Short mmCIF file of C-alpha atoms in Angstrom, two decimals:
data_model
loop_
_atom_site.label_atom_id
_atom_site.label_comp_id
_atom_site.label_asym_id
_atom_site.label_seq_id
_atom_site.Cartn_x
_atom_site.Cartn_y
_atom_site.Cartn_z
CA MET S 257 -11.52 -13.62 33.86
CA LYS S 258 -7.74 -13.32 34.08
CA ALA S 259 -7.31 -15.32 30.88
CA LEU S 260 -9.82 -13.08 29.06
CA TRP S 261 -8.06 -9.96 30.31
CA GLU S 262 -4.68 -11.27 29.20
CA ASN S 263 -6.05 -12.26 25.79
CA LEU S 264 -7.67 -8.92 25.18
CA PHE S 265 -4.68 -6.92 26.27
CA THR S 266 -1.86 -9.25 25.26
CA HIS S 267 0.09 -6.40 23.76
CA TRP S 268 0.30 -4.77 27.21
CA TYR S 269 2.13 -7.82 28.47
CA LYS S 270 4.23 -8.33 25.36
CA GLN S 271 7.96 -8.06 25.89
CA GLU S 272 10.04 -5.86 23.64
CA SER S 273 11.21 -7.81 20.57
CA PRO S 274 14.97 -8.45 20.15
CA THR S 275 14.82 -6.56 16.84
CA LYS S 276 13.48 -3.48 18.58
CA THR S 277 16.11 -3.74 21.33
CA VAL S 278 18.92 -3.91 18.75
CA ILE S 279 17.49 -1.07 16.62
CA LYS S 280 17.34 1.18 19.71
CA GLN S 281 21.06 0.65 20.31
CA ILE S 282 22.14 1.70 16.81
CA PRO S 283 23.41 5.33 16.69
CA VAL S 284 21.60 5.88 13.37
CA PHE S 285 18.29 5.46 15.22
CA HIS S 286 19.15 7.44 18.36
CA LYS S 287 16.52 9.70 19.92
CA LEU S 288 13.68 8.09 17.99
CA THR S 289 10.44 7.66 19.91
CA ASN S 290 8.94 4.21 20.51
CA LYS S 291 6.43 4.86 17.76
CA GLN S 292 9.20 5.78 15.32
CA ILE S 293 11.24 2.71 16.32
CA ARG S 294 8.14 0.59 15.64
CA GLU S 295 7.94 2.20 12.20
CA ILE S 296 11.58 1.25 11.54
CA GLU S 297 10.93 -2.26 12.85
CA ASN S 298 8.14 -2.64 10.31
CA LEU S 299 10.40 -1.40 7.55
CA VAL S 300 13.66 -3.33 8.00
CA HIS S 301 14.27 -6.67 6.28
CA LYS S 302 15.42 -9.71 8.21
CA ARG S 303 17.95 -11.75 6.20
CA ARG S 304 19.70 -14.99 7.01
CA TYR S 305 23.21 -15.58 5.64
CA LYS S 306 25.10 -18.85 5.82
CA SER S 307 28.72 -18.97 6.88
CA GLY S 308 30.92 -17.82 3.99
CA GLU S 309 28.04 -16.19 2.09
CA THR S 310 28.75 -12.74 0.65
CA ILE S 311 26.61 -9.85 1.89
CA PHE S 312 28.14 -7.41 -0.58
CA LYS S 313 31.31 -7.12 -2.61
CA GLN S 314 33.85 -4.33 -2.83
CA HIS S 315 33.09 -1.95 -5.77
CA ALA S 316 29.47 -3.16 -6.01
CA PRO S 317 26.89 -0.36 -5.82
CA GLY S 318 25.62 -0.02 -2.26
CA GLU S 319 21.98 0.30 -1.31
CA GLY S 320 22.02 0.53 2.46
CA MET S 321 23.16 -0.60 5.89
CA PHE S 322 23.07 -3.92 7.73
CA ILE S 323 22.64 -4.49 11.47
CA ILE S 324 23.86 -7.77 12.98
CA LEU S 325 21.25 -9.52 15.12
CA SER S 326 23.34 -12.65 15.57
CA GLY S 327 26.56 -14.09 14.16
CA LYS S 328 29.78 -12.47 12.98
CA ILE S 329 30.61 -10.53 9.82
CA GLU S 330 34.06 -10.10 8.35
CA ILE S 331 34.80 -6.86 6.52
CA PHE S 332 37.83 -6.91 4.25
CA THR S 333 39.37 -5.21 1.24
CA GLU S 334 41.16 -6.77 -1.69
CA ASP S 335 43.75 -5.08 -3.86
CA LYS S 336 44.14 -5.59 -7.62
CA LYS S 337 46.51 -8.52 -7.02
CA GLY S 338 43.89 -10.23 -4.87
CA ASN S 339 45.67 -9.67 -1.54
CA LYS S 340 43.06 -9.73 1.21
CA LYS S 341 43.22 -7.38 4.20
CA THR S 342 40.73 -7.92 7.00
CA LEU S 343 39.54 -4.60 8.38
CA VAL S 344 37.24 -5.70 11.18
CA LEU S 345 35.21 -8.59 12.54
CA LEU S 346 31.80 -7.33 13.61
CA GLY S 347 29.46 -9.05 16.05
CA SER S 348 25.90 -8.93 17.33
CA GLY S 349 24.47 -5.42 17.78
CA GLU S 350 26.99 -3.82 15.41
CA PHE S 351 26.27 -2.35 12.01
CA PHE S 352 28.01 -1.68 8.68
CA GLY S 353 27.38 -0.12 5.25
CA GLU S 354 25.62 2.95 6.68
CA LEU S 355 27.36 5.28 4.17
CA SER S 356 25.24 3.76 1.40
CA LEU S 357 22.15 5.24 3.02
CA LEU S 358 23.34 8.62 1.79
CA ASP S 359 24.80 7.93 -1.64
CA SER S 360 24.70 5.25 -4.30
CA ASP S 361 28.48 5.06 -4.51
CA THR S 362 30.23 1.71 -4.67
CA ARG S 363 31.12 -0.30 -1.55
CA SER S 364 34.60 0.34 -0.19
CA ALA S 365 34.98 -3.19 1.22
CA THR S 366 33.57 -6.71 1.01
CA ALA S 367 31.37 -8.14 3.75
CA ILE S 368 31.01 -11.89 4.23
CA ALA S 369 29.34 -13.96 6.92
CA HIS S 370 32.05 -15.37 9.22
CA GLU S 371 29.43 -17.73 10.68
CA ASP S 372 25.67 -18.21 10.19
CA CYS S 373 24.18 -14.75 10.62
CA LEU S 374 20.86 -13.05 11.07
CA LEU S 375 20.98 -9.47 9.76
CA LEU S 376 18.60 -6.56 9.59
CA ALA S 377 18.82 -4.57 6.35
CA PHE S 378 17.80 -0.94 6.24
CA LEU S 379 18.16 0.26 2.66
CA ARG S 380 18.14 3.65 0.96
CA PRO S 381 14.76 3.06 -0.73
CA ASP S 382 13.33 2.32 2.74
CA LEU S 383 14.80 5.56 4.09
CA GLN S 384 13.45 7.49 1.09
CA SER S 385 9.93 6.15 1.50
CA LEU S 386 10.12 6.70 5.27
CA SER S 387 11.21 10.33 4.75
CA LYS S 388 8.27 10.79 2.40
CA ARG S 389 5.74 9.19 4.75
CA SER S 390 7.17 10.45 8.01
CA PRO S 391 9.53 13.40 7.42
CA GLU S 392 10.24 13.84 11.15
CA THR S 393 11.60 10.29 11.49
CA GLY S 394 13.52 10.63 8.22
CA ASN S 395 15.08 13.90 9.39
CA LYS S 396 16.16 12.41 12.72
CA ILE S 397 17.87 9.51 10.93
CA LEU S 398 19.61 11.83 8.47
CA PHE S 399 20.73 14.07 11.37
CA ASN S 400 22.13 11.01 13.19
CA LEU S 401 23.95 9.95 10.01
CA ALA S 402 25.41 13.44 9.69
CA LYS S 403 26.62 13.24 13.30
CA ILE S 404 28.29 9.86 12.64
CA MET S 405 29.95 11.26 9.51
CA SER S 406 31.19 14.40 11.27
CA ALA S 407 32.63 12.33 14.16
CA ARG S 408 34.49 10.16 11.64
CA LEU S 409 35.72 13.19 9.73
CA ARG S 410 36.99 14.76 12.96
CA LYS S 411 38.77 11.54 13.89
CA THR S 412 40.34 11.29 10.42
CA SER S 413 41.47 14.95 10.60
CA GLU S 414 43.06 14.33 14.00
CA GLU S 415 44.85 11.24 12.68
CA VAL S 416 46.11 13.13 9.62
CA THR S 417 47.31 16.01 11.85
CA GLU S 418 49.06 13.53 14.14
CA ALA S 419 50.68 11.75 11.19
CA ASN S 420 51.85 15.08 9.76
CA SER S 421 53.31 16.25 13.09
CA GLU S 422 55.11 12.91 13.49
CA SER S 423 56.61 13.14 10.00
CA VAL S 424 57.80 16.72 10.71
CA MET N 29 35.35 -27.17 -20.22
CA THR N 30 34.19 -23.88 -18.71
CA SER N 31 32.92 -22.60 -22.08
CA ARG N 32 31.04 -25.90 -22.62
CA LEU N 33 29.48 -25.53 -19.17
CA LYS N 34 28.55 -21.94 -20.01
CA THR N 35 26.88 -23.10 -23.25
CA VAL N 36 24.90 -25.78 -21.38
CA GLU N 37 23.90 -23.19 -18.77
CA ASN N 38 22.77 -20.73 -21.49
CA PHE N 39 20.83 -23.48 -23.27
CA TYR N 40 19.19 -24.47 -19.97
CA THR N 41 18.23 -20.83 -19.24
CA LEU N 42 16.83 -20.39 -22.76
CA THR N 43 14.79 -23.60 -22.50
CA ILE N 44 13.36 -22.56 -19.14
CA PHE N 45 12.53 -19.11 -20.58
CA ILE N 46 10.75 -20.55 -23.65
CA LEU N 47 8.90 -23.09 -21.47
CA GLY N 48 7.86 -20.25 -19.14
CA ILE N 49 6.47 -18.21 -22.05
CA GLY N 50 4.64 -21.31 -23.32
CA VAL N 51 3.07 -21.99 -19.92
CA VAL N 52 1.97 -18.35 -19.57
CA TYR N 53 0.51 -18.46 -23.12
CA PHE N 54 -1.57 -21.54 -22.33
CA ILE N 55 -2.80 -20.51 -18.90
CA TRP N 56 -3.34 -16.83 -19.78
CA PRO N 57 -7.05 -17.26 -20.77
CA PHE N 58 -7.71 -18.75 -17.33
CA ILE N 59 -5.78 -16.23 -15.30
CA SER N 60 -6.28 -13.05 -17.36
CA LYS N 61 -9.33 -11.93 -15.36
CA MET N 62 -7.56 -12.48 -12.06
CA VAL N 63 -4.48 -10.62 -13.32
CA MET N 64 -6.69 -7.68 -14.34
CA ILE N 65 -8.33 -7.69 -10.91
CA LEU N 66 -4.92 -7.67 -9.23
CA VAL N 67 -3.65 -4.88 -11.52
CA PHE N 68 -6.73 -2.77 -10.75
CA SER N 69 -6.42 -3.44 -7.02
CA PHE N 70 -2.72 -2.58 -7.10
CA LEU N 71 -3.39 0.70 -8.94
CA ILE N 72 -6.13 1.73 -6.51
CA THR N 73 -3.86 0.72 -3.63
CA THR N 74 -1.04 2.90 -5.02
CA VAL N 75 -3.43 5.87 -5.17
CA LEU N 76 -4.85 5.38 -1.66
CA LEU N 77 -1.69 4.22 0.12
CA PRO N 78 -0.33 7.67 1.11
CA ALA N 79 -3.70 8.62 2.65
CA VAL N 80 -3.89 5.34 4.61
CA ASP N 81 -0.28 5.70 5.81
CA THR N 82 -0.88 9.29 6.94
CA LEU N 83 -4.09 8.41 8.78
CA GLU N 84 -2.46 5.36 10.36
CA ARG N 85 0.19 7.56 11.97
CA LYS N 86 -2.58 9.72 13.45
CA ILE N 87 -5.02 7.08 14.72
CA ASN N 88 -2.52 4.23 15.24
CA SER N 89 -4.66 1.60 13.55
CA ARG N 90 -3.99 0.33 10.04
CA LEU N 91 -7.35 -1.44 9.84
CA PHE N 92 -9.41 1.59 10.83
CA SER N 93 -7.40 4.01 8.67
CA THR N 94 -7.93 1.74 5.63
CA PHE N 95 -11.59 1.45 6.53
CA PHE N 96 -12.02 5.23 6.83
CA VAL N 97 -10.09 6.05 3.63
CA MET N 98 -11.86 3.43 1.53
CA GLY N 99 -15.22 4.31 3.09
CA GLY N 100 -14.64 7.99 2.28
CA VAL N 101 -13.66 7.25 -1.31
CA LEU N 102 -16.62 4.91 -1.81
CA LEU N 103 -18.97 7.53 -0.37
CA LEU N 104 -17.57 10.11 -2.80
CA VAL N 105 -17.86 7.72 -5.78
CA PHE N 106 -21.39 6.63 -4.90
CA GLY N 107 -22.36 10.24 -4.18
CA PHE N 108 -21.06 11.22 -7.61
CA LEU N 109 -22.77 8.31 -9.37
CA PHE N 110 -26.03 8.87 -7.53
CA GLY N 111 -25.94 12.62 -8.23
CA PHE N 112 -25.13 12.05 -11.87
CA ALA N 113 -27.74 9.30 -12.32
CA SER N 114 -30.49 11.29 -10.59
CA GLY N 115 -29.54 14.40 -12.57
CA MET N 116 -29.60 12.48 -15.84
CA PHE N 117 -32.91 10.86 -14.88
CA GLN N 118 -34.44 14.25 -14.13
CA GLN N 119 -33.00 15.63 -17.34
CA SER N 120 -34.39 12.72 -19.38
CA SER N 121 -37.80 12.98 -17.71
CA GLU N 122 -37.98 16.67 -18.54
CA PHE N 123 -36.86 15.93 -22.07
CA TYR N 124 -39.50 13.21 -22.46
CA PHE N 125 -42.16 15.51 -21.01
CA ARG N 126 -41.21 18.27 -23.43
CA LEU N 127 -41.18 15.81 -26.33
CA THR N 128 -44.76 14.75 -25.63
CA GLU N 129 -46.07 18.09 -24.46
CA GLU N 130 -44.67 20.28 -27.16
CA ASN N 131 -45.55 18.02 -30.11
CA TYR N 132 -41.92 17.24 -31.01
CA VAL N 133 -43.11 13.67 -31.61
CA ASN N 134 -45.43 14.93 -34.31
CA ASP N 135 -42.58 16.98 -35.76
CA LEU N 136 -40.32 13.94 -35.72
CA ASN N 137 -43.09 11.78 -37.23
CA SER N 138 -43.72 14.22 -40.05
CA MET N 139 -39.97 14.42 -40.63
CA TYR N 140 -39.86 10.58 -40.75
CA GLU N 141 -42.81 10.43 -43.19
CA SER N 142 -41.30 12.99 -45.52
CA ALA N 143 -38.06 11.03 -45.43
CA LEU N 144 -39.93 7.82 -46.30
CA SER N 145 -41.77 9.44 -49.18
CA SER N 146 -38.58 10.79 -50.60
CA LEU N 147 -36.86 7.36 -50.53
CA PRO N 148 -37.50 5.44 -53.79
CA GLY N 149 -39.34 2.12 -53.42
CA VAL N 150 -40.26 2.54 -49.78
CA SER N 151 -43.56 4.33 -50.45
CA SER N 152 -44.65 1.57 -52.84
CA MET N 153 -44.62 -0.94 -49.96
CA GLY N 154 -48.20 -2.27 -49.92
CA ASP N 155 -50.38 -3.93 -47.27
CA GLY N 156 -49.03 -7.30 -48.35
CA GLU N 157 -45.78 -6.46 -46.67
CA THR N 158 -47.38 -6.20 -43.21
CA PRO N 159 -46.74 -9.85 -42.09
CA GLN N 160 -43.08 -9.40 -42.95
CA LEU N 161 -43.10 -6.22 -40.91
CA ALA N 162 -44.69 -8.08 -37.98
CA GLU N 163 -41.96 -10.70 -38.21
CA ARG N 164 -39.37 -8.01 -38.21
CA ILE N 165 -40.93 -6.40 -35.14
CA GLN N 166 -41.02 -9.80 -33.42
CA SER N 167 -37.38 -10.46 -34.20
CA PHE N 168 -36.54 -6.93 -33.07
CA ILE N 169 -38.29 -7.51 -29.73
CA SER N 170 -36.58 -10.88 -29.18
CA GLY N 171 -33.25 -9.30 -30.09
CA PHE N 172 -33.97 -6.45 -27.69
CA ILE N 173 -34.77 -8.89 -24.85
CA GLN N 174 -31.59 -10.78 -25.67
CA GLN N 175 -29.63 -7.55 -25.48
CA ILE N 176 -31.21 -6.61 -22.16
CA LEU N 177 -30.29 -10.05 -20.78
CA THR N 178 -26.72 -9.61 -22.04
CA ILE N 179 -26.51 -6.15 -20.46
CA ALA N 180 -27.95 -7.51 -17.18
CA LYS N 181 -25.39 -10.33 -17.22
CA SER N 182 -22.58 -7.83 -17.87
CA GLY N 183 -23.96 -5.64 -15.07
CA VAL N 184 -23.92 -8.54 -12.59
CA ASN N 185 -20.41 -9.46 -13.76
CA PHE N 186 -19.29 -5.85 -13.34
CA ILE N 187 -20.73 -5.62 -9.82
CA PHE N 188 -19.09 -8.93 -8.92
CA LEU N 189 -15.71 -7.84 -10.31
CA THR N 190 -15.96 -4.44 -8.57
CA ALA N 191 -16.72 -6.18 -5.27
CA ILE N 192 -13.70 -8.49 -5.67
CA ILE N 193 -11.45 -5.53 -6.62
CA LEU N 194 -12.63 -3.62 -3.54
CA VAL N 195 -12.00 -6.59 -1.25
CA PHE N 196 -8.54 -7.14 -2.78
CA THR N 197 -7.75 -3.42 -2.48
CA PHE N 198 -8.81 -3.43 1.17
CA ILE N 199 -6.59 -6.43 1.94
CA LEU N 200 -3.68 -4.95 -0.05
CA LEU N 201 -3.99 -1.62 1.77
CA VAL N 202 -4.13 -3.23 5.22
CA GLU N 203 -1.25 -5.62 4.52
CA TYR N 204 0.71 -3.56 1.97
CA HIS N 205 3.96 -3.18 3.92
CA HIS N 206 3.74 -6.80 5.10
CA PHE N 207 3.22 -8.03 1.50
CA ARG N 208 6.08 -5.86 0.32
CA ARG N 209 8.42 -7.30 2.93
CA THR N 210 7.25 -10.82 2.11
CA LEU N 211 7.99 -10.16 -1.56
CA VAL N 212 11.45 -8.85 -0.67
CA ALA N 213 12.00 -11.88 1.58
CA LEU N 214 11.51 -14.13 -1.46
CA VAL N 215 14.42 -12.46 -3.28
CA PRO N 216 17.65 -14.53 -2.94
CA ASN N 217 20.42 -12.94 -0.85
CA LYS N 218 22.51 -12.44 -3.98
CA TYR N 219 19.94 -10.15 -5.55
CA PHE N 220 18.52 -8.70 -2.33
CA GLU N 221 19.68 -5.08 -2.68
CA LEU N 222 18.87 -5.08 -6.40
CA GLY N 223 15.41 -6.56 -5.72
CA VAL N 224 14.56 -3.84 -3.19
CA ARG N 225 15.83 -1.25 -5.66
CA ILE N 226 13.60 -2.58 -8.48
CA ILE N 227 10.51 -2.77 -6.27
CA HIS N 228 11.14 0.76 -4.98
CA ASN N 229 11.70 2.15 -8.50
CA ILE N 230 8.51 0.50 -9.81
CA GLU N 231 6.56 1.92 -6.85
CA MET N 232 8.01 5.37 -7.50
CA GLN N 233 7.26 5.14 -11.22
CA MET N 234 3.64 4.15 -10.59
CA SER N 235 3.19 6.75 -7.87
CA ARG N 236 4.63 9.56 -10.02
CA TYR N 237 2.53 8.50 -13.01
CA LEU N 238 -0.70 8.28 -11.01
CA THR N 239 -0.09 11.59 -9.22
CA GLY N 240 0.66 13.27 -12.56
CA GLN N 241 -2.43 11.75 -14.13
CA PHE N 242 -4.60 12.78 -11.20
CA LEU N 243 -3.36 16.38 -11.40
CA ALA N 244 -3.81 16.44 -15.19
CA ALA N 245 -7.35 15.02 -14.85
CA SER N 246 -8.17 17.64 -12.19
CA SER N 247 -6.89 20.45 -14.39
CA VAL N 248 -8.90 19.16 -17.38
CA ALA N 249 -11.98 19.02 -15.16
CA ILE N 250 -11.41 22.61 -13.95
CA LEU N 251 -10.73 23.91 -17.49
CA SER N 252 -13.81 22.09 -18.83
CA PHE N 253 -15.90 23.60 -16.05
CA MET N 254 -14.64 27.07 -16.94
CA GLY N 255 -15.26 26.45 -20.65
CA LEU N 256 -18.80 25.19 -20.06
CA CYS N 257 -19.52 28.22 -17.83
CA ILE N 258 -18.32 30.52 -20.64
CA LEU N 259 -20.56 28.68 -23.14
CA ASN N 260 -23.48 29.11 -20.75
CA LEU N 261 -22.80 32.86 -20.71
CA TYR N 262 -23.38 32.78 -24.48
CA GLY N 263 -26.69 30.94 -24.00
CA ALA N 264 -25.67 27.27 -24.40
CA ASN N 265 -28.12 26.39 -21.58
CA LEU N 266 -25.98 23.51 -20.25
CA THR N 267 -26.88 21.89 -16.95
CA MET N 268 -24.95 19.40 -14.74
CA ILE N 269 -21.72 21.07 -15.74
CA VAL N 270 -19.92 19.90 -12.57
CA PHE N 271 -20.66 16.27 -13.49
CA ILE N 272 -19.73 16.82 -17.15
CA SER N 273 -16.42 18.39 -16.09
CA ILE N 274 -15.60 15.51 -13.71
CA ILE N 275 -16.42 12.96 -16.46
CA ALA N 276 -14.23 14.92 -18.91
CA GLY N 277 -11.39 14.90 -16.35
CA LEU N 278 -11.73 11.19 -15.57
CA SER N 279 -12.05 10.12 -19.20
CA ASN N 280 -8.85 12.06 -19.84
CA LEU N 281 -7.07 9.22 -18.01
CA ILE N 282 -7.48 7.13 -21.16
CA PRO N 283 -5.13 8.75 -23.64
CA MET N 284 -6.42 9.77 -27.08
CA VAL N 285 -9.90 8.19 -26.78
CA GLY N 286 -10.82 9.69 -23.40
CA PRO N 287 -11.14 13.34 -24.45
CA PHE N 288 -13.80 12.43 -27.03
CA VAL N 289 -15.71 10.38 -24.47
CA GLY N 290 -15.81 13.48 -22.26
CA MET N 291 -17.66 15.46 -24.95
CA VAL N 292 -20.54 13.00 -25.28
CA PRO N 293 -22.55 13.88 -22.14
CA ALA N 294 -22.09 17.60 -22.83
CA VAL N 295 -23.39 17.27 -26.39
CA LEU N 296 -26.32 15.08 -25.26
CA ILE N 297 -27.34 17.55 -22.56
CA ALA N 298 -27.04 20.46 -25.00
CA ILE N 299 -29.39 18.69 -27.44
CA MET N 300 -31.85 17.74 -24.67
CA ASN N 301 -31.93 21.23 -23.18
CA ASN N 302 -32.10 23.15 -26.43
CA LEU N 303 -34.46 21.06 -28.55
CA GLY N 304 -37.23 23.36 -29.72
CA ASN N 305 -35.21 26.47 -29.03
CA GLU N 306 -35.11 28.25 -32.38
CA SER N 307 -32.19 30.51 -31.52
CA ALA N 308 -30.12 27.52 -30.31
CA LEU N 309 -30.99 25.61 -33.47
CA SER N 310 -29.89 28.45 -35.71
CA HIS N 311 -26.82 29.32 -33.58
CA LEU N 312 -23.70 30.27 -35.54
CA ILE N 313 -20.24 29.69 -34.18
CA PHE N 314 -18.25 32.95 -34.47
CA ASN N 315 -21.34 34.21 -36.35
CA LEU N 316 -20.06 32.23 -39.34
CA VAL N 317 -20.44 28.46 -39.11
CA PRO N 318 -23.80 26.87 -38.21
CA SER N 319 -23.60 25.10 -34.85
CA PRO N 320 -27.05 23.73 -33.98
CA PHE N 321 -27.63 23.38 -30.21
CA PHE N 322 -24.06 24.68 -29.61
CA ILE N 323 -22.71 21.23 -30.56
CA PHE N 324 -19.68 22.53 -32.45
CA ASP N 325 -19.03 25.14 -29.73
CA ILE N 326 -18.84 22.33 -27.18
CA ILE N 327 -16.58 20.22 -29.41
CA LEU N 328 -14.33 23.24 -30.07
CA MET N 329 -14.20 24.04 -26.35
CA PHE N 330 -13.12 20.47 -25.51
CA ILE N 331 -10.52 20.53 -28.30
CA ILE N 332 -9.10 23.79 -26.88
CA VAL N 333 -9.06 22.29 -23.35
CA GLN N 334 -7.33 19.23 -24.79
CA GLN N 335 -4.71 21.34 -26.55
CA ILE N 336 -4.02 23.36 -23.37
CA ASP N 337 -3.74 20.09 -21.45
CA ASN N 338 -1.49 18.37 -24.00
CA ASN N 339 0.82 21.31 -24.63
CA PHE N 340 1.03 23.06 -21.27
CA ILE N 341 -0.45 21.18 -18.33
CA THR N 342 0.58 17.57 -19.00
CA PRO N 343 4.20 18.38 -19.86
CA ILE N 344 4.50 20.35 -16.61
CA LEU N 345 2.47 18.13 -14.26
CA VAL N 346 3.04 14.69 -15.74
CA GLY N 347 6.20 15.68 -17.59
CA GLU N 348 8.92 13.16 -17.00
CA SER N 349 6.70 11.03 -14.74
CA VAL N 350 7.08 8.00 -16.95
CA GLY N 351 9.96 9.30 -19.03
CA LEU N 352 8.87 7.54 -22.20
CA HIS N 353 9.34 8.95 -25.68
CA PRO N 354 5.97 10.05 -27.23
CA MET N 355 6.52 7.51 -30.01
CA LEU N 356 6.87 4.73 -27.43
CA VAL N 357 3.75 6.00 -25.64
CA MET N 358 1.78 5.74 -28.91
CA ILE N 359 3.15 2.27 -29.67
CA SER N 360 2.29 1.04 -26.17
CA LEU N 361 -1.20 2.54 -26.50
CA PHE N 362 -1.67 0.80 -29.84
CA VAL N 363 -0.44 -2.54 -28.49
CA GLY N 364 -2.53 -2.21 -25.30
CA GLY N 365 -5.63 -1.24 -27.28
CA THR N 366 -5.19 -4.09 -29.76
CA VAL N 367 -4.45 -6.81 -27.21
CA VAL N 368 -6.78 -5.90 -24.33
CA GLY N 369 -9.05 -3.13 -25.65
CA PRO N 370 -9.89 0.20 -23.94
CA LEU N 371 -8.67 -1.14 -20.58
CA GLY N 372 -5.38 -1.97 -22.25
CA MET N 373 -5.10 1.65 -23.35
CA LEU N 374 -5.68 2.77 -19.77
CA PHE N 375 -2.84 0.58 -18.46
CA ALA N 376 -0.54 0.72 -21.50
CA VAL N 377 1.53 3.72 -20.40
CA PRO N 378 2.15 2.70 -16.75
CA ILE N 379 2.94 -0.88 -17.84
CA ALA N 380 5.37 0.47 -20.45
CA GLY N 381 6.90 2.56 -17.63
CA VAL N 382 7.31 -0.55 -15.46
CA ILE N 383 8.93 -2.42 -18.39
CA LYS N 384 11.28 0.55 -18.79
CA VAL N 385 12.27 0.39 -15.09
CA ILE N 386 12.90 -3.36 -15.33
CA SER N 387 14.96 -2.92 -18.54
CA GLN N 388 17.08 -0.22 -16.83
CA GLU N 389 17.67 -2.53 -13.87
CA VAL N 390 18.59 -5.40 -16.23
CA VAL N 391 21.21 -3.13 -17.85
CA PHE N 392 22.43 -2.24 -14.33
CA LEU N 393 22.49 -5.94 -13.41
CA VAL N 394 24.50 -6.86 -16.50
CA ARG N 395 27.01 -4.12 -15.73
CA TYR N 396 27.54 -5.24 -12.12
CA ALA N 397 26.83 -8.98 -12.55
CA HIS N 398 30.45 -9.89 -11.72
CA LEU N 399 30.11 -8.20 -8.34
CA LEU N 400 26.97 -10.05 -7.22
#
């Protein structure tokens, strides 16, 4: 009887998937309901990258953001002479490339897998179709993106003000 | 060394490409039917997908939402077909009854006899010709049976194909997002973002085209309905005008040929309803041109509807949905019609649209190839 019960209602006993746990932590998906998170979970693409493999290159047109499920990603820029400057090393639970969700501008840096990685990709076409199918979810994501952008803008303004005051 | 390697690589790519085309050419006769089934299923899926997605969010079950949407559509289609078939059957029965009751057969017979007598050589046909006539009748009957068997075979084939298309559509609708993700998963990491972009653009292109076509078909159906109602006010005595309008709207989906197909049931019903009506027989269009049984009125009405659709409605509703030059649309229709037939004409424009999307992405790929 117990076995039958557990078989019929397995989903009641199912633990939350690691993908869902990671998605919930990403600021872009804050304040989404469980149902909306499930929608995102069904939409994102799981990609495996080997160590040294390029995720995207600087100046290439961007299509969306990546969330790191496991592994490490190196973000760096290269000048015209080919001098490399590492910006950041990102780890599990972190994300990058979110600006491309809003515009189709080119990437400002290169991202390569520092070690074997498992990434979740959430691309602009996915966001567009989600906004069409479920405008409420789409709006929440866009609002979260706007909040991230405004926080960055504020930080940049403060840094510029500080730099100006120091130079004076 | 690098340039030699590049040449070898180009030669290798070209060989693979030519071999690929050769393989497709040879296996096409075996897979063409399956490809058509998949294309049909995909098109129906594209039309029904938004409804299934919306319902899924409400009832939380993909399977049931697909079941309800497809069930609803099938009910509507069967309701339409049943209504149309029963209406046509009733119409034909009445027509047959009037033919026998009101001595139209005698009229037709006397018309036939007078035609025979006026044809040189036919009236001189003596009794000796009878056996030949019997042979002819026999061959006619065997030919007729043959035709009925062919039609029955085609009917069974059609039902079988429809059933397969419905099953495929059901599966595609239930698993659409899963299939899409599986397809994306097959794209190599290097082309991942580009792959998603192409798939999304093709989906958008198809969706815009189908929505535009659906709206254009609806407007043609509404305009035809209004036109037929106006003709009825002038005594055209047309029945089943809702069905005729829907057929006119649906046949409008096939460019160029469709509009003429839409006229046929209207003209047939006008003849059936007005046969024996002296005033309908001697009807003049604009009190000038003879238009027996309102036939030319109906044709003119459909031409006007067509012109309104082509010049006002389609450019606004369908407009840039596919974004193809009219010349390219005509060429694709011609190629589709020549290679596949009427079905080819139905799919020519959306397929040309898909080719356009892929070409645009290839140009994009070439431009950014060094960054992939």
